[in-house]
Amino acid sequence: MKKEYIRKSMWLRKRNIIDCRYGSDIDSKRNLKGGIKMKNKLFLISILVAVFFAASVVVSAAKPIVIKFSHVVAENTPKGQMANKFKALVDERLAGKVEVQVFPNSQLFGDNKVLEAMLLGDVHLAAPALSKFEKYTTKLMLFDLPFLFASMDAVEKYQKGPAGKSLLDSMKKKGLIGLRFLHNGLKQLSANSPLRVPADADGKKFRIMTSDVLAAQFHALNAIPLKKPFSEVFTLLQTKAIDGQENTWSNIYSKKFFEVQPYITETDHGIVDYLVCTSTEFWMGMPADIRAEVEKALNEAVDFGNGVSAKKAVEDRKKIVDSKRTKILTLTDAERQQWIKVMKPVWKKFEKKIGKENIDAAFASN
Ligand code: LMR
């Protein structure tokens, strides 16, 4: 696979160089002769390339299509279980034709690299949190707006509607296809000191995902947001390089953040939701019948993962409570209103980038 990729990228690079030279030859009459020679060379190269690809198709026809699925969370999370379910379904239905390889816990790529790797063909499926797509589209920033969705049911309702569905295609021009949204759950705030009201977060350092909306949310609290990969969060918390972080019950439990954070405030102020995505080149390169089977398995796995997410939100919260390693703070209505008042003005700042109609449609799903 690697060799094939290197050969392919070398070929692409060569083609670019040749294309550039070819363009400048046309501009200059003096180089007309050179242009004709170049045309002949190009013709020869295209034949060689065609032969090379035809040969590689013949060779690869016998081998199964490999789908590398890279993610950053543990296997006992909604995403981890969804990925494993997908592998099991494909193994059962497409044995010998498709092979799924799952790489959990940032083993293959961290969340700051996986989309680039996908565009290069080094990984084929991933499901990054919606906060991690800002380089590719500003539309998905919607899901980071604090206190936009009151529940995961509202998220589901919005994503199933026309406005939500259209977001799946928001990165097509960049070479990425969104296949399905996948849920994790509502976010809580953990810290090394009790956070009851927004003023308690003043001056504290929080790890955030790579999202300008999340940065603005913490700036609104007069706190210091730090964009860091998920794989670094535990150590940053343990060494007290940061004071806190925001995440779902399942991530706080599976990555043991609760063991190094003495307080968790049950804010439900935002969501961690995912987009299962692939590269257009890889997806459309699969034979149509195989693609349809793979998509069917993926849809079933995502439905299964969403079921796991609903259960984990309750079960992992309970496990954290039972561990007695951390204190869970429940907000009064008046305290909660204070968080809403401070964080909600962030919406206005991103209204242009996200589109007011998208924000209104999302809010209406509550
Ligand atoms: C994060 O905090 O980076 C998580 O959202 C990771 C994940 O994929 O759930």
Coordinates of C-alpha atoms and ligand atoms in Angstrom, one line a residue:
M1 CA 0.0 0.0 0.0
K2 CA 2.8 2.4 1.0
K3 CA 4.9 1.6 -2.0
E4 CA 1.8 2.1 -4.2
Y5 CA 1.2 5.4 -2.6
I6 CA 4.8 6.6 -3.1
R7 CA 4.7 5.6 -6.7
K8 CA 1.4 7.3 -7.2
S9 CA 2.5 10.6 -5.5
M10 CA 5.7 10.6 -7.5
W11 CA 3.7 10.2 -10.6
L12 CA 1.4 13.1 -9.6
R13 CA 4.4 15.3 -8.8
K14 CA 6.0 14.5 -12.1
R15 CA 2.8 15.3 -13.9
N16 CA 2.6 18.7 -12.2
I17 CA 6.2 19.6 -13.3
I18 CA 5.5 18.5 -16.9
D19 CA 2.2 20.4 -16.9
C20 CA 4.0 23.6 -15.8
R21 CA 6.7 23.3 -18.4
Y22 CA 4.1 22.5 -21.1
G23 CA 2.2 25.7 -20.2
S24 CA 5.2 27.9 -20.6
D25 CA 6.1 26.4 -23.9
I26 CA 2.8 27.3 -25.4
D27 CA 3.3 30.9 -24.2
S28 CA 6.5 31.2 -26.1
K29 CA 6.7 30.9 -29.9
R30 CA 10.4 30.4 -29.7
N31 CA 9.9 27.2 -27.9
L32 CA 7.4 25.8 -30.4
K33 CA 9.8 23.0 -31.4
G34 CA 10.4 22.1 -27.8
G35 CA 6.6 22.1 -27.3
I36 CA 6.2 19.5 -30.0
K37 CA 8.9 17.3 -28.5
M38 CA 7.3 17.7 -25.2
K39 CA 4.0 16.7 -26.6
N40 CA 5.5 13.5 -27.9
K41 CA 7.1 12.8 -24.5
L42 CA 3.8 13.5 -22.8
F43 CA 2.1 11.0 -25.2
L44 CA 4.7 8.4 -24.3
I45 CA 4.4 9.1 -20.6
S46 CA 0.6 8.8 -20.7
I47 CA 0.9 5.4 -22.4
L48 CA 3.3 4.2 -19.8
V49 CA 1.1 5.5 -17.0
A50 CA -2.0 3.8 -18.5
V51 CA 0.0 0.5 -18.7
F52 CA 1.1 1.0 -15.2
F53 CA -2.4 1.5 -13.8
A54 CA -3.9 -1.3 -15.9
A55 CA -1.2 -3.6 -14.5
S56 CA -1.8 -2.5 -11.0
V57 CA -5.6 -3.1 -11.4
V58 CA -4.9 -6.7 -12.6
V59 CA -2.5 -7.3 -9.6
S60 CA -4.9 -5.7 -7.1
A61 CA -8.0 -7.5 -8.4
A62 CA -7.0 -10.6 -6.5
K63 CA -6.3 -8.8 -3.3
P64 CA -9.0 -7.5 -0.9
I65 CA -9.6 -3.8 -0.7
V66 CA -8.1 -2.6 2.6
I67 CA -10.0 0.0 4.6
K68 CA -7.9 1.5 7.3
F69 CA -10.1 3.1 10.0
S70 CA -8.2 5.4 12.3
H71 CA -9.6 6.9 15.5
V72 CA -8.3 8.5 18.7
V73 CA -10.6 7.1 21.4
A74 CA -10.6 3.8 23.4
E75 CA -12.4 0.7 22.1
N76 CA -15.0 0.8 24.9
T77 CA -16.5 4.1 23.6
P78 CA -19.3 4.7 21.2
K79 CA -16.9 5.4 18.3
G80 CA -14.6 2.5 19.3
Q81 CA -17.5 0.1 19.3
M82 CA -19.0 1.4 16.1
A83 CA -15.6 0.9 14.3
N84 CA -15.3 -2.7 15.6
K85 CA -18.9 -3.4 14.7
F86 CA -18.3 -2.1 11.2
K87 CA -15.2 -4.4 10.9
A88 CA -17.2 -7.4 12.1
L89 CA -20.0 -6.8 9.6
V90 CA -17.6 -6.4 6.7
D91 CA -15.6 -9.4 7.7
E92 CA -18.8 -11.4 7.8
R93 CA -20.3 -10.2 4.5
L94 CA -17.3 -9.3 2.3
A95 CA -14.7 -11.8 3.3
G96 CA -11.9 -11.9 0.8
K97 CA -13.2 -8.8 -1.0
V98 CA -12.7 -6.1 1.7
E99 CA -10.5 -6.1 4.8
V100 CA -11.2 -3.5 7.5
Q101 CA -8.3 -2.6 9.8
V102 CA -9.2 -0.6 12.9
F103 CA -6.6 1.6 14.7
P104 CA -7.9 3.0 18.0
N105 CA -6.2 5.3 20.5
S106 CA -4.4 7.5 18.0
Q107 CA -2.2 4.4 17.1
L108 CA -2.1 5.3 13.5
F109 CA -2.8 9.0 13.3
G110 CA -3.7 11.7 15.9
D111 CA -6.7 13.9 15.2
N112 CA -4.5 16.7 13.9
K113 CA -3.1 14.6 11.1
V114 CA -5.8 12.1 10.1
L115 CA -7.6 14.2 7.5
E116 CA -4.4 15.0 5.6
A117 CA -3.5 11.4 5.7
M118 CA -6.9 10.5 4.3
L119 CA -6.4 12.9 1.4
L120 CA -3.0 11.2 0.7
G121 CA -4.6 7.7 0.8
D122 CA -2.8 6.5 4.0
V123 CA -6.1 6.0 5.8
H124 CA -9.6 5.5 4.4
L125 CA -12.1 6.1 7.2
A126 CA -12.1 8.2 10.3
A127 CA -14.7 9.8 12.5
P128 CA -13.2 13.0 13.9
A129 CA -15.2 15.1 16.3
L130 CA -17.0 17.9 14.3
S131 CA -14.8 20.4 16.1
K132 CA -11.8 19.2 14.0
F133 CA -12.9 20.1 10.5
E134 CA -12.3 23.9 10.6
K135 CA -9.5 23.7 8.0
Y136 CA -11.9 22.1 5.6
T137 CA -15.2 23.8 6.2
T138 CA -16.6 26.5 8.5
K139 CA -20.2 25.0 8.3
L140 CA -19.6 22.3 10.9
M141 CA -18.6 25.0 13.4
L142 CA -22.3 25.1 14.1
F143 CA -22.0 22.0 16.4
D144 CA -19.5 23.8 18.7
L145 CA -21.8 26.7 19.6
P146 CA -22.4 26.5 23.3
F147 CA -25.9 25.7 24.6
L148 CA -27.2 25.3 21.0
F149 CA -28.6 21.8 21.4
A150 CA -30.5 20.9 24.6
S151 CA -30.2 17.2 24.1
M152 CA -28.7 14.5 21.7
D153 CA -32.3 13.9 20.4
A154 CA -32.3 17.5 19.2
V155 CA -28.9 16.9 17.5
E156 CA -30.3 13.8 15.8
K157 CA -33.4 15.6 14.7
Y158 CA -31.4 18.4 13.1
Q159 CA -28.9 16.1 11.4
K160 CA -31.8 14.1 9.8
G161 CA -33.4 17.2 8.5
P162 CA -32.5 18.9 5.1
A163 CA -30.2 21.5 6.7
G164 CA -28.3 18.9 8.6
K165 CA -28.1 16.4 5.7
S166 CA -26.6 19.1 3.4
L167 CA -23.7 19.4 5.8
L168 CA -22.5 15.9 4.8
D169 CA -21.4 17.4 1.5
S170 CA -19.8 20.5 2.8
M171 CA -16.2 19.3 2.1
K172 CA -16.7 17.7 -1.3
K173 CA -14.6 20.4 -3.0
K174 CA -11.8 19.6 -0.6
G175 CA -12.0 15.9 -1.6
L176 CA -13.8 14.6 1.5
I177 CA -17.2 13.0 1.8
G178 CA -19.2 12.9 5.0
L179 CA -20.9 9.5 5.2
R180 CA -22.8 9.7 8.5
F181 CA -22.9 11.7 11.7
L182 CA -22.2 9.6 14.8
H183 CA -23.0 10.6 18.4
N184 CA -21.0 10.6 21.5
G185 CA -22.8 12.9 23.9
L186 CA -23.1 16.1 25.9
K187 CA -20.0 17.8 27.2
Q188 CA -19.1 18.4 30.8
L189 CA -16.4 20.6 32.3
S190 CA -13.7 19.0 34.5
A191 CA -11.2 21.0 36.5
N192 CA -8.8 20.9 39.4
S193 CA -10.9 23.4 41.3
P194 CA -14.7 23.6 41.6
L195 CA -16.4 25.5 38.8
R196 CA -19.9 26.6 39.9
V197 CA -20.2 29.9 38.1
P198 CA -18.3 31.3 35.1
A199 CA -16.1 33.5 37.3
D200 CA -14.6 30.3 38.7
A201 CA -13.0 29.6 35.3
D202 CA -11.3 33.0 35.2
G203 CA -7.6 32.7 34.3
K204 CA -7.6 28.9 34.2
K205 CA -6.1 26.9 31.3
F206 CA -8.4 24.5 29.5
R207 CA -7.5 22.0 26.7
I208 CA -9.8 22.4 23.7
M209 CA -10.1 20.6 20.4
T210 CA -8.9 22.5 17.3
S211 CA -11.9 24.8 17.1
D212 CA -12.0 28.6 17.0
V213 CA -15.6 28.5 18.4
L214 CA -14.4 26.6 21.4
A215 CA -11.5 29.0 21.8
A216 CA -14.0 31.9 21.8
Q217 CA -16.2 30.1 24.3
F218 CA -13.3 29.9 26.8
H219 CA -12.2 33.5 26.0
A220 CA -15.8 34.5 27.0
L221 CA -15.1 33.0 30.4
N222 CA -11.7 34.9 30.7
A223 CA -10.1 31.5 30.6
I224 CA -7.1 30.4 28.5
P225 CA -7.9 27.8 25.8
L226 CA -5.1 25.5 24.5
K227 CA -5.7 23.5 21.3
K228 CA -4.2 20.1 22.0
P229 CA -4.6 16.6 20.5
F230 CA -6.8 14.2 22.4
S231 CA -3.8 11.8 23.0
E232 CA -2.1 14.5 25.2
V233 CA -5.0 15.4 27.4
F234 CA -4.4 12.9 30.3
T235 CA -0.7 13.8 30.7
L236 CA -1.5 17.6 30.5
L237 CA -4.1 17.1 33.3
Q238 CA -1.9 14.8 35.4
T239 CA 1.1 17.1 35.3
K240 CA -1.2 20.1 35.9
A241 CA 0.1 21.8 32.8
I242 CA -3.5 22.6 32.3
D243 CA -6.3 23.1 34.8
G244 CA -9.2 21.5 33.0
Q245 CA -10.9 20.3 29.9
E246 CA -14.4 19.7 28.4
N247 CA -15.6 16.3 27.3
T248 CA -18.3 13.6 27.4
W249 CA -18.8 11.1 30.2
S250 CA -17.6 8.3 28.0
N251 CA -14.3 10.1 27.1
I252 CA -13.8 11.3 30.7
Y253 CA -14.3 7.7 31.9
S254 CA -12.4 5.7 29.2
K255 CA -9.4 8.0 29.2
K256 CA -9.4 8.2 33.0
F257 CA -9.5 12.0 33.1
F258 CA -11.7 11.7 36.3
E259 CA -8.8 10.2 38.1
V260 CA -6.7 13.3 37.7
Q261 CA -9.5 15.9 37.9
P262 CA -11.1 16.4 41.3
Y263 CA -14.2 18.2 40.0
I264 CA -16.6 17.7 37.1
T265 CA -19.3 20.3 36.6
E266 CA -22.4 18.8 34.9
T267 CA -22.9 21.7 32.4
D268 CA -24.2 19.8 29.3
H269 CA -23.0 23.0 27.6
G270 CA -22.0 21.5 24.2
I271 CA -21.7 18.2 22.3
V272 CA -19.1 15.8 21.0
D273 CA -20.4 14.5 17.8
Y274 CA -18.6 12.9 14.9
L275 CA -18.5 12.8 11.1
V276 CA -17.6 9.4 9.7
C277 CA -15.8 10.5 6.5
T278 CA -13.7 9.2 3.7
S279 CA -11.9 10.6 0.7
T280 CA -13.9 11.0 -2.5
E281 CA -11.0 9.4 -4.4
F282 CA -11.0 6.3 -2.3
W283 CA -14.8 6.0 -2.0
M284 CA -15.6 6.5 -5.6
G285 CA -12.7 4.3 -6.6
M286 CA -14.4 1.2 -5.1
P287 CA -16.6 -0.9 -7.4
A288 CA -20.2 0.2 -7.1
D289 CA -21.5 -3.1 -5.7
I290 CA -18.8 -3.3 -3.0
R291 CA -19.3 0.3 -2.1
A292 CA -23.0 -0.3 -1.6
E293 CA -22.3 -3.2 0.7
V294 CA -19.7 -1.3 2.7
E295 CA -22.1 1.7 3.0
K296 CA -24.8 -0.6 4.3
A297 CA -22.5 -2.1 6.9
L298 CA -21.4 1.4 7.9
N299 CA -25.0 2.6 8.4
E300 CA -25.7 -0.4 10.6
A301 CA -22.6 0.1 12.6
V302 CA -23.4 3.8 13.1
D303 CA -26.9 3.0 14.3
F304 CA -25.3 0.5 16.7
G305 CA -22.8 3.1 17.8
N306 CA -25.5 5.7 18.5
G307 CA -27.3 3.1 20.7
V308 CA -24.0 2.6 22.6
S309 CA -23.6 6.4 23.0
A310 CA -26.9 6.8 24.7
K311 CA -26.1 3.9 27.2
K312 CA -22.6 5.1 27.9
A313 CA -23.7 8.6 28.8
V314 CA -25.6 7.1 31.7
E315 CA -23.3 4.1 32.5
D316 CA -20.0 5.9 32.4
R317 CA -21.3 8.8 34.4
K318 CA -22.4 6.2 37.1
K319 CA -19.0 4.5 37.0
I320 CA -17.3 7.9 37.6
V321 CA -19.7 8.7 40.5
D322 CA -19.1 5.2 42.0
S323 CA -15.4 5.6 41.8
K324 CA -15.5 8.4 44.3
R325 CA -12.3 9.8 42.6
T326 CA -14.0 13.0 41.7
K327 CA -16.8 15.3 42.9
I328 CA -19.6 15.9 40.4
L329 CA -21.2 19.4 40.7
T330 CA -24.8 19.8 39.7
L331 CA -25.7 23.4 38.8
T332 CA -28.8 25.2 40.1
D333 CA -31.0 26.8 37.5
A334 CA -29.6 30.2 38.5
E335 CA -26.0 29.0 38.1
R336 CA -26.7 27.4 34.8
Q337 CA -28.2 30.7 33.5
Q338 CA -25.0 32.4 34.3
W339 CA -23.0 30.1 32.1
I340 CA -25.5 30.5 29.3
K341 CA -25.4 34.3 29.6
V342 CA -21.6 34.4 29.3
M343 CA -21.1 31.8 26.6
K344 CA -24.1 32.4 24.3
P345 CA -22.8 35.7 22.7
V346 CA -20.2 33.4 20.9
W347 CA -23.0 32.5 18.5
K348 CA -23.1 36.1 17.0
K349 CA -19.3 36.0 16.4
F350 CA -19.6 33.0 14.1
E351 CA -23.0 33.7 12.5
K352 CA -21.6 34.8 9.2
K353 CA -19.3 31.8 8.8
I354 CA -21.9 29.2 9.8
G355 CA -25.0 30.9 8.3
K356 CA -27.8 32.3 10.4
E357 CA -30.3 30.0 8.8
N358 CA -28.3 26.9 9.9
I359 CA -28.2 28.2 13.5
D360 CA -31.9 28.9 13.5
A361 CA -32.7 25.5 12.0
A362 CA -30.5 23.8 14.7
F363 CA -32.0 25.8 17.5
A364 CA -35.5 25.0 16.2
S365 CA -34.8 21.2 16.6
N366 CA -34.8 21.6 20.4
Ligands
LMR1 C1 -11.5 15.1 22.0 O1 -11.7 15.7 23.0 O2 -10.6 15.4 21.2 C2 -12.5 14.0 21.7 O3 -13.6 14.6 21.2 C3 -12.0 12.9 20.9 C4 -13.1 12.0 20.3 O4 -12.9 11.7 19.2 O5 -14.1 11.8 21.0

